Short mmCIF file of C-alpha atoms (C1' of nucleotides) in Angstrom, two decimals:
data_model
loop_
_atom_site.label_atom_id
_atom_site.label_comp_id
_atom_site.label_asym_id
_atom_site.label_seq_id
_atom_site.Cartn_x
_atom_site.Cartn_y
_atom_site.Cartn_z
CA MET A 87 32.56 -32.20 1.57
CA LYS A 88 33.66 -32.16 -2.02
CA ASP A 89 30.06 -32.14 -3.16
CA VAL A 90 29.45 -29.06 -1.13
CA VAL A 91 32.42 -27.29 -2.65
CA HIS A 92 31.18 -28.24 -6.10
CA THR A 93 27.74 -26.94 -5.27
CA ILE A 94 29.16 -23.65 -4.11
CA SER A 95 30.92 -22.87 -7.34
CA THR A 96 27.90 -24.04 -9.30
CA CYS A 97 25.76 -21.57 -7.41
CA GLN A 98 28.21 -18.81 -8.18
CA ARG A 99 28.01 -19.54 -11.90
CA ILE A 100 24.24 -19.78 -11.91
CA ASN A 101 24.10 -16.56 -9.95
CA ASP A 102 26.32 -15.01 -12.58
CA VAL A 103 24.06 -15.85 -15.49
CA LEU A 104 20.90 -15.16 -13.58
CA SER A 105 22.11 -11.67 -12.81
CA ARG A 106 22.21 -11.14 -16.58
CA VAL A 107 19.08 -12.80 -17.92
CA GLY A 108 17.30 -13.74 -14.71
CA ASP A 109 15.39 -10.53 -14.22
CA ARG A 110 11.73 -10.51 -14.95
CA TRP A 111 11.87 -7.97 -17.77
CA SER A 112 14.39 -10.02 -19.72
CA MET A 113 12.34 -13.15 -19.31
CA LEU A 114 9.17 -11.32 -20.25
CA VAL A 115 10.81 -9.97 -23.39
CA VAL A 116 11.99 -13.43 -24.37
CA TYR A 117 8.46 -14.63 -23.76
CA ALA A 118 6.98 -11.85 -25.87
CA LEU A 119 9.42 -12.47 -28.71
CA ARG A 120 8.61 -16.16 -28.93
CA ASP A 121 6.60 -15.87 -32.15
CA GLY A 122 8.96 -13.68 -34.13
CA PRO A 123 10.04 -10.07 -34.47
CA VAL A 124 8.17 -7.44 -32.49
CA ARG A 125 8.39 -3.68 -32.62
CA PHE A 126 9.59 -1.55 -29.78
CA ASN A 127 6.31 0.09 -28.92
CA ALA A 128 4.41 -3.14 -29.38
CA LEU A 129 6.60 -4.71 -26.73
CA LYS A 130 6.15 -1.70 -24.53
CA ARG A 131 2.39 -1.87 -24.67
CA GLU A 132 2.20 -5.62 -24.42
CA LEU A 133 4.46 -5.97 -21.42
CA GLY A 134 3.45 -2.86 -19.55
CA ILE A 135 7.07 -1.79 -19.21
CA SER A 136 8.36 1.73 -19.23
CA GLN A 137 10.25 2.95 -22.26
CA ARG A 138 13.44 3.33 -20.34
CA MET A 139 13.45 -0.17 -18.89
CA LEU A 140 12.49 -1.69 -22.21
CA SER A 141 15.28 0.17 -23.92
CA LEU A 142 17.76 -0.94 -21.27
CA THR A 143 16.56 -4.52 -21.19
CA LEU A 144 16.68 -4.84 -24.96
CA ARG A 145 20.17 -3.42 -25.13
CA ASN A 146 21.40 -5.85 -22.48
CA LEU A 147 19.69 -8.73 -24.26
CA GLU A 148 21.32 -7.65 -27.48
CA ARG A 149 24.66 -7.37 -25.75
CA ASP A 150 24.34 -10.88 -24.42
CA GLY A 151 23.52 -12.17 -27.88
CA LEU A 152 19.92 -13.10 -27.12
CA VAL A 153 18.12 -10.70 -29.42
CA THR A 154 18.96 -8.81 -32.58
CA ARG A 155 17.87 -5.31 -33.39
CA HIS A 156 16.62 -4.54 -36.89
CA TYR A 157 16.32 -0.92 -37.84
CA PHE A 158 14.16 -0.07 -40.83
CA PRO A 159 14.78 3.47 -42.04
CA GLU A 160 11.22 3.88 -43.16
CA ILE A 161 8.80 6.63 -42.37
CA PRO A 162 8.10 6.37 -39.55
CA PRO A 163 11.29 4.55 -38.60
CA ARG A 164 10.53 1.05 -37.46
CA VAL A 165 12.63 -1.05 -35.13
CA GLU A 166 12.04 -4.72 -34.63
CA TYR A 167 13.60 -7.05 -32.14
CA GLU A 168 13.99 -10.74 -32.76
CA LEU A 169 15.36 -13.69 -30.81
CA THR A 170 18.70 -15.11 -31.89
CA PRO A 171 19.25 -18.89 -31.84
CA LEU A 172 20.67 -18.43 -28.35
CA GLY A 173 17.60 -16.47 -27.41
CA HIS A 174 15.39 -19.21 -28.82
CA SER A 175 17.22 -21.75 -26.69
CA LEU A 176 16.14 -19.74 -23.66
CA ARG A 177 12.52 -19.96 -24.72
CA GLY A 178 12.12 -23.43 -23.23
CA PRO A 179 13.25 -22.57 -19.71
CA VAL A 180 11.38 -19.28 -19.78
CA ARG A 181 8.33 -21.09 -21.02
CA ALA A 182 8.58 -23.53 -18.13
CA LEU A 183 8.74 -20.66 -15.70
CA THR A 184 5.91 -18.67 -17.25
CA ASP A 185 3.72 -21.75 -17.43
CA TRP A 186 4.42 -22.40 -13.78
CA ALA A 187 3.68 -18.78 -12.99
CA LEU A 188 0.35 -18.93 -14.76
CA ALA A 189 -0.56 -22.23 -13.15
CA HIS A 190 0.33 -21.26 -9.58
CA LEU A 191 -0.49 -17.58 -9.41
CA ASP A 192 -3.69 -18.27 -7.52
CA HIS A 193 -1.90 -20.63 -5.20
CA ILE A 194 0.70 -18.00 -4.35
CA ASP A 195 -1.89 -15.32 -3.81
CA ALA A 196 -3.79 -17.60 -1.47
CA ALA A 197 -0.65 -18.49 0.49
CA ARG A 198 0.27 -14.85 0.75
CA GLU A 199 -3.14 -13.84 1.98
CA SER A 200 -3.26 -16.48 4.66
CA PHE A 201 0.29 -15.63 5.72
CA ASP A 202 -0.53 -11.97 6.00
CA ALA A 203 -3.76 -12.73 7.82
CA GLN A 204 -2.13 -14.77 10.54
CA GLY A 205 0.91 -12.55 10.67
CA GLU A 206 -0.96 -9.34 11.40
CA PRO A 207 -4.28 -10.14 13.02
CA ALA A 208 -4.67 -6.72 14.64
CA ALA A 209 -3.19 -4.60 11.90
CA GLY A 210 -6.39 -2.75 11.19
CA ALA A 211 -6.34 1.07 11.03
CA MET B 277 -7.15 -9.19 -32.46
CA LYS B 278 -8.54 -11.23 -29.63
CA ASP B 279 -5.33 -13.22 -29.50
CA VAL B 280 -3.40 -10.06 -28.94
CA VAL B 281 -5.67 -9.02 -26.13
CA HIS B 282 -5.30 -12.42 -24.58
CA THR B 283 -1.55 -12.17 -24.86
CA ILE B 284 -1.56 -8.81 -23.18
CA SER B 285 -3.38 -9.96 -20.08
CA THR B 286 -1.26 -13.10 -20.01
CA CYS B 287 1.87 -10.98 -19.90
CA GLN B 288 0.43 -8.99 -17.06
CA ARG B 289 -0.20 -12.12 -15.04
CA ILE B 290 3.21 -13.57 -15.77
CA ASN B 291 4.76 -10.26 -14.84
CA ASP B 292 2.83 -10.41 -11.61
CA VAL B 293 4.18 -13.78 -10.57
CA LEU B 294 7.63 -13.10 -11.87
CA SER B 295 7.85 -10.00 -9.73
CA ARG B 296 7.36 -12.30 -6.77
CA VAL B 297 9.47 -15.39 -7.49
CA GLY B 298 11.30 -14.30 -10.62
CA ASP B 299 14.23 -12.63 -8.96
CA ARG B 300 17.52 -14.40 -9.00
CA TRP B 301 17.82 -14.81 -5.23
CA SER B 302 14.50 -16.57 -4.96
CA MET B 303 15.39 -18.93 -7.76
CA LEU B 304 18.80 -19.54 -6.31
CA VAL B 305 17.27 -20.36 -2.94
CA VAL B 306 14.85 -22.79 -4.54
CA TYR B 307 17.79 -24.31 -6.33
CA ALA B 308 19.79 -24.61 -3.13
CA LEU B 309 16.89 -26.15 -1.24
CA ARG B 310 16.34 -28.84 -3.85
CA ASP B 311 17.82 -31.65 -1.72
CA GLY B 312 16.07 -30.91 1.54
CA PRO B 313 16.24 -28.54 4.51
CA VAL B 314 19.18 -26.18 4.74
CA ARG B 315 20.22 -23.87 7.55
CA PHE B 316 20.25 -20.12 7.28
CA ASN B 317 23.99 -19.66 7.41
CA ALA B 318 24.60 -22.61 5.15
CA LEU B 319 22.46 -20.94 2.49
CA LYS B 320 24.23 -17.69 3.07
CA ARG B 321 27.63 -19.22 2.51
CA GLU B 322 26.58 -21.38 -0.38
CA LEU B 323 24.82 -18.69 -2.36
CA GLY B 324 27.14 -15.83 -1.56
CA ILE B 325 24.18 -13.68 -0.55
CA SER B 326 24.16 -11.04 2.13
CA GLN B 327 22.35 -11.77 5.37
CA ARG B 328 19.88 -9.04 4.72
CA MET B 329 18.87 -10.27 1.28
CA LEU B 330 18.72 -13.87 2.39
CA SER B 331 16.51 -12.93 5.30
CA LEU B 332 14.24 -10.90 3.03
CA THR B 333 14.15 -13.48 0.27
CA LEU B 334 13.35 -16.31 2.66
CA ARG B 335 10.56 -14.34 4.28
CA ASN B 336 9.01 -13.55 0.94
CA LEU B 337 9.33 -17.16 -0.13
CA GLU B 338 7.69 -18.23 3.10
CA ARG B 339 4.96 -15.66 2.60
CA ASP B 340 4.27 -17.00 -0.88
CA GLY B 341 4.06 -20.53 0.47
CA LEU B 342 7.17 -21.80 -1.25
CA VAL B 343 9.32 -22.58 1.77
CA THR B 344 8.70 -23.37 5.39
CA ARG B 345 10.78 -22.16 8.30
CA HIS B 346 11.65 -24.60 11.05
CA TYR B 347 13.00 -23.13 14.25
CA PHE B 348 14.87 -25.47 16.58
CA PRO B 349 15.29 -23.92 20.03
CA GLU B 350 18.57 -25.68 20.60
CA ILE B 351 21.88 -24.25 21.63
CA PRO B 352 22.81 -22.59 19.43
CA PRO B 353 19.38 -21.97 17.97
CA ARG B 354 19.09 -23.62 14.59
CA VAL B 355 16.78 -22.56 11.79
CA GLU B 356 16.18 -24.67 8.73
CA TYR B 357 14.32 -23.81 5.57
CA GLU B 358 12.59 -26.38 3.42
CA LEU B 359 10.63 -26.35 0.19
CA THR B 360 6.88 -26.84 0.43
CA PRO B 361 5.10 -28.93 -2.20
CA LEU B 362 4.46 -25.70 -4.08
CA GLY B 363 8.14 -24.87 -3.79
CA HIS B 364 9.03 -28.31 -5.09
CA SER B 365 6.78 -27.73 -8.09
CA LEU B 366 8.93 -24.73 -8.90
CA ARG B 367 12.06 -26.84 -8.90
CA GLY B 368 11.47 -28.06 -12.44
CA PRO B 369 11.25 -24.64 -14.07
CA VAL B 370 14.11 -23.33 -11.96
CA ARG B 371 16.14 -26.36 -12.87
CA ALA B 372 15.49 -25.71 -16.56
CA LEU B 373 16.71 -22.18 -16.14
CA THR B 374 19.77 -23.02 -14.09
CA ASP B 375 20.72 -25.77 -16.50
CA TRP B 376 20.40 -23.34 -19.36
CA ALA B 377 22.44 -20.81 -17.43
CA LEU B 378 25.21 -23.31 -16.85
CA ALA B 379 25.16 -24.47 -20.45
CA HIS B 380 25.21 -21.05 -22.05
CA LEU B 381 27.26 -18.96 -19.68
CA ASP B 382 30.28 -19.12 -21.95
CA HIS B 383 28.14 -18.32 -24.96
CA ILE B 384 26.77 -15.22 -23.27
CA ASP B 385 30.18 -14.09 -22.13
CA ALA B 386 31.52 -14.47 -25.66
CA ALA B 387 28.60 -12.55 -27.17
CA ARG B 388 29.04 -9.82 -24.62
CA GLU B 389 32.72 -9.50 -25.26
CA SER B 390 32.35 -9.25 -29.02
CA PHE B 391 29.51 -6.76 -28.61
CA ASP B 392 31.60 -4.62 -26.30
CA ALA B 393 34.59 -4.94 -28.58
CA GLN B 394 32.82 -3.64 -31.66
CA GLY B 395 30.84 -1.12 -29.70
CA GLU B 396 33.86 0.61 -28.20
CA PRO B 397 36.85 0.09 -30.45
CA ALA B 398 38.81 3.07 -29.11
CA ALA B 399 37.94 2.69 -25.45
CA GLY B 400 41.49 1.87 -24.42
CA ALA B 401 43.17 3.69 -21.53
"C1'" DC C 84 -1.45 24.91 -35.81
"C1'" DC C 85 -1.59 21.50 -32.28
"C1'" DA C 86 -1.78 16.86 -31.12
"C1'" DC C 87 -0.30 12.41 -31.79
"C1'" DC C 88 2.55 8.46 -33.51
"C1'" DC C 89 7.48 6.48 -33.88
"C1'" DG C 90 12.00 5.04 -31.05
"C1'" DG C 91 14.86 6.62 -27.71
"C1'" DT C 92 17.36 9.41 -24.23
"C1'" DC C 93 17.86 12.61 -20.06
"C1'" DA C 94 17.16 14.03 -15.42
"C1'" DC C 95 15.34 13.04 -11.38
"C1'" DA C 96 12.88 10.39 -7.43
"C1'" DA C 97 12.03 6.12 -5.30
"C1'" DA C 98 13.05 1.77 -4.16
"C1'" DA C 99 16.02 -2.05 -3.81
"C1'" DC C 100 20.43 -3.78 -2.76
"C1'" DG C 101 24.97 -4.72 -0.28
"C1'" DA C 102 28.28 -4.14 3.44
"C1'" DT C 103 28.74 -3.24 7.96
"C1'" DA C 104 27.58 -3.01 12.67
"C1'" DC C 105 24.85 -4.56 16.34
"C1'" DC C 106 21.77 -7.60 19.14
"C1'" DA C 107 21.34 -11.78 22.53
"C1'" DC C 108 22.89 -16.15 23.39
"C1'" DC C 109 26.30 -19.65 24.17
"C1'" DC C 110 30.81 -22.22 23.26
"C1'" DC C 111 35.74 -22.93 23.09
"C1'" DC C 112 40.53 -21.51 23.78
"C1'" DG C 113 43.92 -19.48 26.33
"C1'" DC D 111 37.92 -15.22 33.54
"C1'" DG D 112 38.29 -12.54 28.98
"C1'" DG D 113 38.49 -12.56 23.96
"C1'" DG D 114 37.00 -14.37 19.87
"C1'" DG D 115 33.84 -17.30 17.43
"C1'" DG D 116 29.39 -19.19 15.77
"C1'" DT D 117 24.09 -19.09 15.86
"C1'" DG D 118 19.89 -16.22 13.35
"C1'" DG D 119 18.45 -11.87 12.61
"C1'" DT D 120 17.62 -6.66 12.44
"C1'" DA D 121 19.01 -1.61 11.78
"C1'" DT D 122 21.56 1.66 9.49
"C1'" DC D 123 23.75 3.80 5.78
"C1'" DG D 124 25.55 4.48 1.14
"C1'" DT D 125 25.40 2.87 -3.49
"C1'" DT D 126 23.14 0.84 -7.43
"C1'" DT D 127 19.12 -0.19 -9.83
"C1'" DT D 128 14.47 0.76 -11.19
"C1'" DG D 129 10.76 3.55 -12.42
"C1'" DT D 130 8.44 8.11 -13.87
"C1'" DG D 131 7.89 11.96 -16.68
"C1'" DA D 132 9.56 15.14 -19.81
"C1'" DC D 133 11.96 15.98 -24.01
"C1'" DC D 134 14.11 15.21 -28.75
"C1'" DG D 135 13.75 14.90 -33.95
"C1'" DG D 136 10.84 13.63 -37.60
"C1'" DG D 137 6.34 12.96 -39.84
"C1'" DT D 138 1.11 12.73 -40.33
"C1'" DG D 139 -3.88 13.68 -39.46
"C1'" DG D 140 -7.41 16.79 -37.62
#
DNA sequence: CCACCCGGTCACAAAACGATACCACCCCCG
DNA sequence: CGGGGGTGGTATCGTTTTGTGACCGGGTGG
């Protein structure tokens, strides 16, 4: 029973961190920042994320010490975001997940289609 | 520029999969199912998830071919959920992420605290 | 002059989430 | 025999999160 108790608290802790960096936008941003600093609007276009969510996600990431924000008071003002060492350490796990995602997207789509097909055979109209 | 274009579509695809299995409940369920079949209420207690979300998450996971649902018409009726081979293939990436989460939880908390501290110095009372 | 870029915020709608209650079934305890 | 409990789920309702579009200030090109 002790193992179970241990597992429970472990889940709580994982849950805790995942609720911070485990959302898809955060992971996508980490993924997009893998090769160095990127500008705000570049991220926005590349990820297909709304300005608001990108702004929010980046601020949370910055708060959690995963990215740094560099403001260049040029004309036009430029803002670049870059991974911190902590952020870089997350690259590996995120990479594993994105690689898996890329590799199994078709598989998931197929499973979903067959599930939906057998689940609702007379769902037409 | 071709590389950029490639990156863009790649992000879209990753985003696509992540919107399916990239939420924290799905990953937590995969994590909890790593050692074999687990019952509905056992998962609920272990993960600290509401019945509604667990039910939804499990159905989505089943739809995407990541878990299978085994119904035992006993008294009381027992339902167990188990990872499919596809689900097992996700264990690695999820493991990487959960390990990272466990390892860097303190780091994140510290970063957050210092960020909040310097962000709102006169937020007392 | 108007339109567009930059980075970002505001207000609002839509969707997701969480807690609770409820279902049907059966068991155990008193 | 009645009350409370556990099983796996769904329905409802209120809150939180997410997403959409407009808007801001500043500058530049047509």
